[in-house]
Amino acid sequence: MVNSKFKKISQILVKMRIRFFIKIYRLLLCTCFTISLISCRGGGSDTGSQDNSTSFSAGESSPVVSDNASIEANDENPSITATQDFTLFSQAIVNGELLDEYKCEKKVNGVENSLPLAWSNMPDGTKKLALTMNGVDTGNSYLLLWDIDSSLSAINHGEANNGPWFIGPNKDGTTIGYTSPCSPSLGSHEYVLTLYALSATPSALPSESTINITNDILTDAIKDVTIDTTVLSFKSVVLDTSDGLNTTSDRCSVIKSSIIDAGFGDEVTVNCDTEYANLHSSTYPEHDLMNGITGSNEQIPVPAKDYSSPIRLNSTALSPGLYTTRDAALGVAVNGVPIYDYSSGGELDINNWIYDSNDDTNALGQLDDCGGHAGRGDDYHYHKKPSCMIEMMLNKDQNPILGWSFDGYPIYGDQSPDGTPNGSLGVCNHIEDETFGYRYHTSNAPPYIIMCLVGETDSEKLDSVRVQPLQERTSGQPITVNNLSFITDGNKRTLGYSFGNSEYFISYTSLEDDCYSFESKTFEDGGSLKKGIYCR
C-alpha cells in the first residue's frame, strides 16, 4: 500500500518537473527567437505550415482531451511528444489512414455520421473555431463548420450536423450537412481536415447554417482573424475485393435488375464474364421514333440484331485530363438503345471544350421527340434524355437507373437516386456516388447527357462497339425538312418528309438474315426512285 502511494507521488513529481522544464525551455526559446517545435504564443503565432504529425502506435486511438488539458509524454502515452502544439486528432484515423468503419457511412435519418474529432492547446486569445474537410483528389468540400465556441475541445462521432455551431453544404451542395469520405475508385485517396483558431467571430460569415457557402468563401472570411491553424491529413484506401466471379457479382446483378425492373427484360439480355456485363439488343426501341425532327440526314432507323454493349464490372476512375471521348456510343440505355454525346460534329475535345450550338444535335432540330434519331448507319440512338423510354419504364417514379456507361458507371435522370437535385455536375455530366464511385445524369441544358467517360475503358474493345451500317447504302447530309413522319405498317416502315417543294420518302421491309428490301426517293439521290436489298 505504501509502495503504491509512493509510486503515485513519484509520478506526480515527475510530471511537475516536466511541466517546469517545458516552461523554462519555452521562455528561453521566445527570448532567443529560436525556431522550435514549441509555438511561442505570447506575441502572436506563425500561421504557416506546422508539424502536426502527432503519431500513435499501431492499434491505438488518439486520446480525447478536455479544455486546457496538457498532453504529456509518459508511460501511458509513450508516442506522444510534449510539444504542446495546437493539435487536431481523431480516433477514426490510425497511422494516417481512416479506419474502415468510418468510410462511406450510410445515412441515418437522412444524415451521414461525421468523424469524431478532438483538439488541444488552443492558442491564447482564441474566441471561436472553424473547421474544414476537403478531398485532395477532387477538391470537394466534405465539411464546413464555423462559429465553434472556444470552450469546446471535441466533436463526437456523428455530432457535426447537430452541434452548437453553423454548418455548410454537403459535398454535392444539395443540402446542409457532412459527407462521409467515400473514395470513388480503387487505391489511396487523400483528405485534409483544417482547424482554425480565430480571435473573433467573422462578420462576413452567415449567422446560420446554409448551403450558400463554399470553402473559398469561408477561408476568405476568416483570414484576418485567424491566429493559428492545425492540419490533420489522412488517407482512405479502397482495396480490390473482387472474387473474380462476376457472373454472380453485385455489379452484374445490379445491371440485370436495372433492366428487368424497368420492364425491358424481353428486349435486352445480359451475360457477364469476369470483366464485363455484355448487354445484347437490337437497338430498336418500342416507343415512337423520328417524329418531331426538322434537321434530317435522310436516314431511317433499322434494327441491328445482336448489338452488344460491354459494361465494365470493376470501374476505375481516371484523372480529369484523361477522360475518354468518342465519335460513337458512350453507353447504353436500359432498353438497349446506344447513348451518344450531344454533338453532331464528331468527337469532342474535352480538354478544350467550348459549347457550340452549331454542333448541338438538339439545337439543330436533329432529334425526335424522344431524344434520339437515326445515325449514318441507319442506327437509332439517343443524344439526350430518353423521355419516351422513361415514360415506358415500370419503375419511372423511383428515380431509376436509365442506362450504363461503358466505364461501368450508371446513368440517372435529372435527380439523384434519393430524389434530391443532382448537384453540381462535372464536365462529363458526372458526379461522385457513394455506391458506384461515380454516376452520370441527364440535364435540361447542354450537354444533356453523358459527354465523356470518367473511368477506364479498353479502347480496342470499344472500337468494335459500333452498329454495322447497311452495306452499299449511302448516308445523306443534313437538310431542313418539313412534315417528317415515321410510320410502321406491319413489316413495313416508312419515313416521309418534304424539302423545298418536293416530297421524299424512305421505306423498307424486313427480310431474313438481317437484310432489308429498300425503296426510296431522297434529296441526296436527286429525287430519283431507288430500290435495293441491303444487309448489315
XYZ file of C-alpha atoms in Angstrom:
536
model
C 0.000 0.000 0.000
C 2.837 2.371 0.991
C 4.760 1.427 -2.146
C 1.700 2.172 -4.275
C 1.266 5.623 -2.726
C 4.987 6.331 -3.078
C 4.835 5.350 -6.745
C 1.916 7.718 -7.412
C 3.695 10.583 -5.606
C 6.797 9.918 -7.682
C 4.782 10.032 -10.897
C 3.250 13.371 -9.872
C 6.676 14.811 -9.105
C 7.986 13.625 -12.462
C 5.113 15.340 -14.246
C 5.693 18.544 -12.266
C 9.364 18.513 -13.276
C 8.387 18.016 -16.930
C 5.992 20.960 -16.795
C 8.610 23.152 -15.092
C 11.342 22.418 -17.623
C 8.943 22.851 -20.534
C 8.001 26.328 -19.269
C 11.679 27.298 -18.815
C 12.522 25.938 -22.272
C 9.675 27.829 -23.926
C 10.740 31.060 -22.190
C 14.282 30.652 -23.493
C 13.027 29.960 -26.993
C 10.810 33.029 -27.038
C 13.644 35.205 -25.734
C 16.141 33.977 -28.293
C 13.661 33.757 -31.200
C 14.806 30.201 -31.751
C 12.854 28.147 -34.274
C 11.303 25.223 -32.447
C 8.503 22.747 -32.496
C 7.054 24.563 -29.468
C 4.995 27.595 -30.502
C 5.603 30.928 -28.804
C 2.054 32.157 -28.214
C 2.719 35.435 -26.368
C 3.486 37.617 -29.382
C 1.234 36.015 -31.964
C 1.741 32.766 -33.837
C 3.013 31.604 -37.183
C 0.091 30.700 -39.417
C 2.335 28.968 -41.904
C 2.977 25.259 -42.179
C 3.383 23.357 -38.930
C 4.288 19.854 -37.927
C 1.011 18.348 -36.750
C 2.070 14.776 -37.192
C 1.186 13.534 -33.718
C 1.515 9.788 -34.028
C 0.059 6.795 -32.248
C 1.318 3.278 -32.075
C -0.399 0.674 -34.273
C -3.792 -0.278 -32.976
C -4.094 2.715 -30.605
C -6.583 5.548 -30.892
C -5.713 9.156 -30.282
C -6.878 10.363 -26.858
C -9.817 12.740 -26.446
C -8.932 15.567 -24.073
C -10.901 18.278 -22.347
C -10.251 22.012 -22.237
C -6.828 23.125 -21.008
C -5.623 19.545 -20.800
C -1.926 19.023 -21.336
C -0.812 16.070 -23.473
C 2.416 14.844 -21.967
C 4.962 12.178 -22.699
C 4.542 9.434 -20.104
C 4.370 5.683 -19.701
C 0.716 5.563 -20.826
C 1.244 7.629 -23.983
C 4.861 6.914 -24.961
C 4.472 8.049 -28.590
C 3.016 11.494 -27.854
C 5.634 14.223 -27.870
C 5.471 17.027 -25.334
C 5.459 19.838 -27.909
C 2.123 21.352 -26.797
C 1.383 22.492 -30.354
C -2.161 23.350 -31.399
C -3.169 19.850 -32.500
C -6.144 18.164 -34.183
C -6.610 14.405 -33.973
C -9.222 11.661 -34.386
C -9.751 8.164 -33.048
C -11.026 7.285 -36.543
C -7.558 7.811 -38.026
C -4.728 5.419 -37.174
C -1.258 5.815 -38.672
C -2.606 8.331 -41.156
C -5.307 6.024 -42.501
C -9.070 6.177 -41.997
C -10.491 3.090 -40.308
C -12.934 1.092 -42.435
C -15.873 1.650 -40.085
C -15.807 5.390 -40.825
C -15.757 5.088 -44.641
C -18.900 5.565 -46.724
C -21.126 5.744 -43.675
C -24.767 5.229 -44.506
C -27.267 7.939 -43.783
C -29.233 7.794 -40.524
C -32.445 9.814 -40.746
C -31.023 11.428 -43.864
C -27.747 12.438 -42.190
C -24.284 10.894 -42.532
C -22.278 10.413 -39.327
C -19.322 12.775 -39.109
C -15.848 11.739 -37.958
C -15.037 12.018 -34.230
C -12.556 14.862 -33.734
C -10.698 16.428 -30.818
C -8.094 19.151 -30.399
C -5.762 20.504 -27.756
C -3.590 23.503 -26.892
C -5.611 26.256 -28.481
C -3.520 29.429 -28.736
C -4.124 32.301 -26.330
C -6.795 34.693 -27.483
C -8.906 32.082 -29.274
C -12.579 33.093 -29.248
C -14.012 30.908 -31.992
C -13.003 27.974 -34.185
C -13.744 26.989 -37.770
C -13.244 23.581 -39.381
C -12.996 22.384 -42.983
C -12.569 18.979 -44.588
C -11.587 18.686 -48.250
C -10.684 15.953 -50.703
C -7.180 16.356 -52.102
C -8.036 14.186 -55.131
C -11.201 16.033 -56.090
C -11.072 19.419 -54.356
C -14.563 18.775 -52.995
C -15.629 20.057 -49.563
C -16.938 17.374 -47.217
C -17.456 19.525 -44.129
C -17.629 23.270 -43.404
C -18.157 24.402 -39.797
C -17.849 27.841 -38.225
C -18.782 29.674 -35.004
C -17.454 26.786 -32.882
C -17.008 28.084 -29.336
C -13.510 28.005 -27.841
C -14.844 26.288 -24.716
C -15.183 23.104 -26.774
C -12.373 20.664 -27.478
C -14.109 17.841 -29.332
C -16.822 16.932 -31.821
C -18.181 13.482 -31.172
C -18.955 10.867 -33.808
C -21.998 11.983 -35.797
C -22.262 15.317 -33.971
C -21.159 17.742 -36.695
C -24.661 18.108 -38.118
C -26.298 18.892 -34.772
C -23.838 20.854 -32.625
C -23.905 24.443 -31.315
C -22.258 25.882 -34.425
C -23.113 26.535 -38.054
C -22.620 24.044 -40.878
C -22.391 24.439 -44.641
C -23.466 22.200 -47.535
C -22.603 18.576 -48.170
C -20.162 17.633 -50.930
C -22.812 17.836 -53.660
C -24.123 21.195 -52.469
C -27.649 19.804 -52.318
C -28.349 20.046 -48.580
C -26.823 21.204 -45.308
C -24.613 18.556 -43.751
C -21.488 16.433 -43.648
C -20.394 13.982 -46.357
C -18.614 10.792 -45.358
C -15.299 10.017 -47.126
C -16.244 7.553 -49.843
C -13.455 7.165 -52.359
C -14.647 6.872 -55.978
C -12.220 4.177 -57.089
C -9.610 1.660 -56.062
C -6.428 2.936 -54.458
C -5.459 5.565 -51.914
C -7.403 8.833 -51.671
C -6.287 11.786 -49.573
C -8.333 14.117 -47.402
C -7.340 17.024 -45.179
C -9.020 18.470 -42.080
C -8.062 22.016 -41.090
C -8.968 23.598 -37.743
C -8.709 27.394 -37.487
C -8.264 29.261 -34.187
C -9.939 32.676 -34.519
C -9.595 35.830 -32.450
C -13.158 36.933 -33.206
C -16.348 35.926 -34.962
C -16.000 36.986 -38.629
C -18.763 39.395 -39.557
C -18.693 38.212 -43.174
C -19.936 34.731 -42.308
C -23.665 33.973 -42.097
C -25.121 33.530 -38.611
C -26.975 30.390 -39.610
C -26.346 27.060 -41.304
C -26.660 27.391 -45.072
C -25.771 25.759 -48.374
C -24.777 29.175 -49.742
C -21.173 28.958 -48.620
C -18.062 27.329 -50.036
C -14.612 26.502 -48.724
C -13.201 29.572 -50.502
C -15.849 31.875 -49.032
C -15.250 30.564 -45.519
C -11.451 30.735 -45.592
C -11.504 34.203 -47.141
C -13.877 35.451 -44.428
C -11.684 34.212 -41.554
C -8.217 35.045 -42.894
C -7.907 38.352 -40.996
C -8.904 36.854 -37.617
C -7.004 33.567 -37.855
C -4.486 33.160 -35.018
C -3.298 29.683 -35.890
C -4.247 26.542 -37.813
C -3.689 22.839 -37.335
C -3.988 20.280 -40.099
C -4.851 16.581 -39.951
C -4.305 14.736 -43.221
C -5.387 11.157 -43.785
C -5.882 8.573 -46.475
C -8.852 6.376 -47.280
C -7.693 3.225 -49.041
C -10.088 1.276 -51.260
C -8.960 -2.283 -51.910
C -9.986 -4.562 -54.766
C -12.236 -7.124 -53.091
C -13.386 -8.718 -56.339
C -13.530 -12.501 -56.186
C -13.427 -12.847 -59.982
C -16.874 -14.471 -60.072
C -18.616 -11.620 -61.791
C -21.406 -13.801 -63.176
C -22.811 -13.537 -59.654
C -21.182 -10.271 -58.598
C -23.131 -7.404 -57.121
C -22.448 -5.140 -60.112
C -23.672 -7.734 -62.599
C -26.796 -8.319 -60.520
C -27.481 -4.590 -60.300
C -27.147 -4.200 -64.072
C -29.524 -7.085 -64.701
C -32.001 -5.746 -62.151
C -31.935 -2.256 -63.669
C -33.151 -3.734 -66.961
C -35.691 -6.161 -65.543
C -37.132 -3.673 -63.045
C -37.620 -1.152 -65.859
C -39.592 -3.726 -67.860
C -37.103 -4.370 -70.675
C -36.102 -7.925 -69.817
C -37.559 -9.218 -73.094
C -35.714 -6.671 -75.258
C -32.297 -6.826 -73.555
C -30.328 -9.838 -72.343
C -27.273 -9.674 -70.078
C -24.347 -12.074 -69.925
C -21.483 -11.413 -67.503
C -17.913 -12.677 -67.648
C -15.039 -11.821 -65.328
C -14.671 -8.265 -66.685
C -17.852 -7.149 -68.416
C -21.599 -7.281 -68.379
C -22.499 -7.655 -72.060
C -25.899 -6.204 -72.933
C -27.388 -7.643 -76.130
C -30.150 -5.819 -78.006
C -31.420 -4.788 -81.439
C -31.003 -1.039 -80.618
C -34.567 -0.573 -81.872
C -36.958 0.693 -79.163
C -40.675 0.104 -78.844
C -41.590 3.767 -78.382
C -42.389 6.397 -81.031
C -39.490 7.217 -83.379
C -38.264 10.106 -85.553
C -41.311 12.323 -85.174
C -40.510 15.959 -84.412
C -37.268 16.080 -86.405
C -36.659 19.147 -88.596
C -32.995 18.545 -89.451
C -32.654 15.197 -91.242
C -29.696 13.389 -92.805
C -32.202 11.179 -94.644
C -31.552 8.081 -92.547
C -34.160 5.679 -91.212
C -33.908 3.548 -88.052
C -33.268 -0.120 -88.818
C -32.795 -2.861 -86.179
C -29.246 -4.042 -85.544
C -29.510 -7.635 -84.408
C -27.136 -8.887 -81.706
C -25.663 -5.476 -80.906
C -23.543 -5.873 -77.767
C -22.660 -3.199 -75.201
C -19.772 -4.122 -72.842
C -20.169 -2.563 -69.383
C -17.164 -2.823 -67.067
C -17.858 -4.624 -63.811
C -14.940 -3.091 -61.910
C -14.801 0.653 -62.507
C -11.621 2.676 -62.002
C -11.727 6.467 -62.198
C -9.312 8.436 -64.379
C -7.654 11.785 -63.746
C -9.657 14.641 -65.362
C -7.169 15.164 -68.190
C -7.541 11.543 -69.254
C -11.319 11.352 -69.727
C -12.419 9.421 -72.829
C -14.464 10.861 -75.707
C -15.790 9.003 -78.750
C -17.463 9.740 -82.057
C -19.674 6.782 -81.192
C -21.699 5.419 -78.294
C -20.529 6.093 -74.737
C -23.050 3.796 -73.115
C -26.409 2.117 -73.493
C -29.894 2.719 -72.123
C -31.733 0.026 -70.173
C -33.892 -0.614 -73.267
C -30.782 -1.480 -75.305
C -30.514 1.761 -77.299
C -26.973 3.235 -77.555
C -26.287 6.585 -75.878
C -24.095 9.216 -77.587
C -22.923 12.670 -76.529
C -24.863 15.697 -77.801
C -22.519 16.503 -80.692
C -23.217 16.290 -84.407
C -19.688 17.399 -85.251
C -17.682 14.291 -84.440
C -15.569 13.522 -81.395
C -15.344 16.293 -78.809
C -12.057 17.677 -77.484
C -12.947 17.559 -73.820
C -9.763 19.320 -72.654
C -10.535 22.375 -74.811
C -14.293 22.077 -74.836
C -16.385 25.148 -75.542
C -20.066 24.648 -76.230
C -21.032 25.417 -79.836
C -24.707 25.340 -80.812
C -23.658 24.553 -84.387
C -22.635 21.099 -83.159
C -25.678 20.566 -80.944
C -27.973 17.875 -82.372
C -30.798 19.158 -80.210
C -30.376 22.831 -81.177
C -30.136 21.824 -84.856
C -33.505 20.058 -84.718
C -31.951 16.682 -85.483
C -33.530 14.830 -82.545
C -37.014 13.423 -82.324
C -39.489 13.967 -79.516
C -37.896 11.079 -77.606
C -34.303 12.367 -77.610
C -32.884 10.259 -80.441
C -32.544 9.830 -84.192
C -31.153 7.525 -86.869
C -27.424 7.933 -87.434
C -25.397 7.464 -90.598
C -25.577 3.715 -90.192
C -29.387 3.838 -90.032
C -28.956 3.030 -86.342
C -31.219 4.605 -83.746
C -29.523 6.130 -80.702
C -30.053 8.799 -78.042
C -28.276 12.159 -77.752
C -30.233 13.489 -74.773
C -32.637 12.328 -72.080
C -34.667 9.370 -73.444
C -38.008 10.816 -72.387
C -40.221 8.308 -74.202
C -38.279 5.378 -72.783
C -38.663 6.835 -69.300
C -42.435 7.005 -69.756
C -42.421 3.286 -70.576
C -40.362 2.271 -67.531
C -42.243 0.342 -64.871
C -40.144 1.999 -62.156
C -40.097 5.522 -63.595
C -41.318 7.057 -60.313
C -38.371 5.655 -58.337
C -35.542 7.772 -59.828
C -34.210 4.639 -61.522
C -31.037 3.920 -63.450
C -31.647 4.893 -67.096
C -28.568 3.249 -68.554
C -24.936 2.300 -68.151
C -21.753 3.881 -69.461
C -19.004 1.730 -70.931
C -16.734 2.565 -67.969
C -19.211 0.824 -65.679
C -20.954 3.759 -64.006
C -24.759 4.160 -64.002
C -26.698 6.906 -65.767
C -29.577 8.576 -63.917
C -32.142 11.194 -64.863
C -32.319 14.790 -63.670
C -32.449 13.802 -59.989
C -30.206 11.879 -57.616
C -31.156 8.304 -56.668
C -32.754 9.591 -53.441
C -34.881 12.111 -55.353
C -32.878 15.215 -54.462
C -31.396 17.547 -57.106
C -28.353 16.065 -58.800
C -25.942 18.729 -57.511
C -23.057 20.293 -59.404
C -22.117 18.057 -62.327
C -18.648 17.665 -63.807
C -17.714 18.154 -67.446
C -18.918 14.664 -68.386
C -22.244 15.333 -66.618
C -20.923 13.185 -63.772
C -20.795 13.342 -60.003
C -19.370 11.169 -57.236
C -21.629 8.398 -55.969
C -21.328 6.613 -52.617
C -22.400 3.283 -54.110
C -20.743 3.126 -57.535
C -17.932 5.661 -57.205
C -19.405 7.926 -59.887
C -22.687 8.319 -61.722
C -23.873 10.332 -64.732
C -27.023 12.428 -65.052
C -29.229 13.889 -67.733
C -29.777 17.653 -67.732
C -32.049 20.144 -69.442
C -29.082 22.251 -70.561
C -26.107 21.089 -72.652
C -24.523 18.595 -72.601
C -27.943 16.985 -71.823
C -26.489 13.533 -71.079
C -23.136 11.780 -70.700
C -20.443 13.661 -72.661
C -17.298 11.680 -71.844
C -16.170 8.715 -69.759
C -14.509 9.363 -66.388
C -13.488 5.731 -65.886
C -11.027 3.398 -67.543
C -12.028 1.669 -70.787
C -10.421 -0.706 -73.261
C -10.058 1.315 -76.466
C -9.580 -1.768 -78.641
C -12.723 -3.344 -77.260
C -14.737 -0.163 -77.738
C -13.595 0.149 -81.351
C -15.763 -2.870 -82.112
C -18.795 -1.411 -80.331
C -20.466 0.096 -83.372
C -23.602 -0.765 -85.282
C -22.569 -2.177 -88.632
C -24.005 0.080 -91.377
C -26.176 -1.308 -94.126
C -23.830 -2.357 -96.908
C -23.881 -0.147 -100.031
C -26.489 2.212 -98.582
C -25.181 5.799 -98.602
C -25.869 8.448 -95.982
C -27.004 11.977 -96.727
C -26.065 15.440 -95.485
C -28.405 17.167 -93.014
C -31.176 19.208 -94.609
C -34.037 21.178 -93.099
C -37.236 19.206 -93.663
C -40.917 19.679 -93.012
C -43.725 17.343 -92.047
C -41.438 14.433 -91.210
C -43.295 11.317 -90.102
C -42.334 7.735 -89.358
C -44.999 5.091 -89.882
C -44.967 1.374 -89.104
C -47.390 -0.776 -91.072
C -46.905 -4.453 -90.315
C -43.478 -5.430 -91.626
C -43.041 -2.135 -93.472
C -41.588 1.068 -92.081
C -41.733 4.400 -93.916
C -40.083 7.752 -93.284
C -41.766 10.595 -95.195
C -40.798 14.273 -95.357
C -40.761 17.317 -97.604
C -37.893 19.568 -98.633
C -38.468 22.675 -100.691
C -41.459 21.946 -102.910
C -40.824 18.193 -103.180
C -41.923 15.143 -101.223
C -39.427 12.424 -100.313
C -39.568 9.054 -98.586
C -37.551 6.033 -97.462
C -39.236 2.714 -96.754
C -38.145 -0.860 -96.108
C -39.476 -4.285 -95.243
C -37.597 -6.900 -93.231
C -36.182 -9.992 -94.915
C -34.198 -12.862 -93.419
C -30.565 -12.827 -92.234
C -30.561 -9.180 -91.132
C -31.362 -7.957 -94.657
C -33.945 -5.397 -95.763
C -35.696 -4.513 -99.005
C -35.478 -0.744 -99.558
C -37.331 1.700 -101.755
C -36.546 5.406 -101.568
C -36.776 8.819 -103.147
C -34.355 11.199 -101.435
C -32.878 14.634 -101.994
C -29.412 13.050 -101.758
C -30.233 10.857 -104.770
C -31.625 13.764 -106.774
C -35.240 12.728 -106.251
C -34.923 9.564 -108.353
C -36.635 6.343 -107.302
C -34.158 3.835 -105.936
C -34.619 0.184 -104.916
C -32.279 -2.375 -103.398
C -31.643 -5.027 -100.783
C -29.236 -4.008 -98.038
C -27.808 -6.148 -95.236
C -25.848 -5.394 -92.075
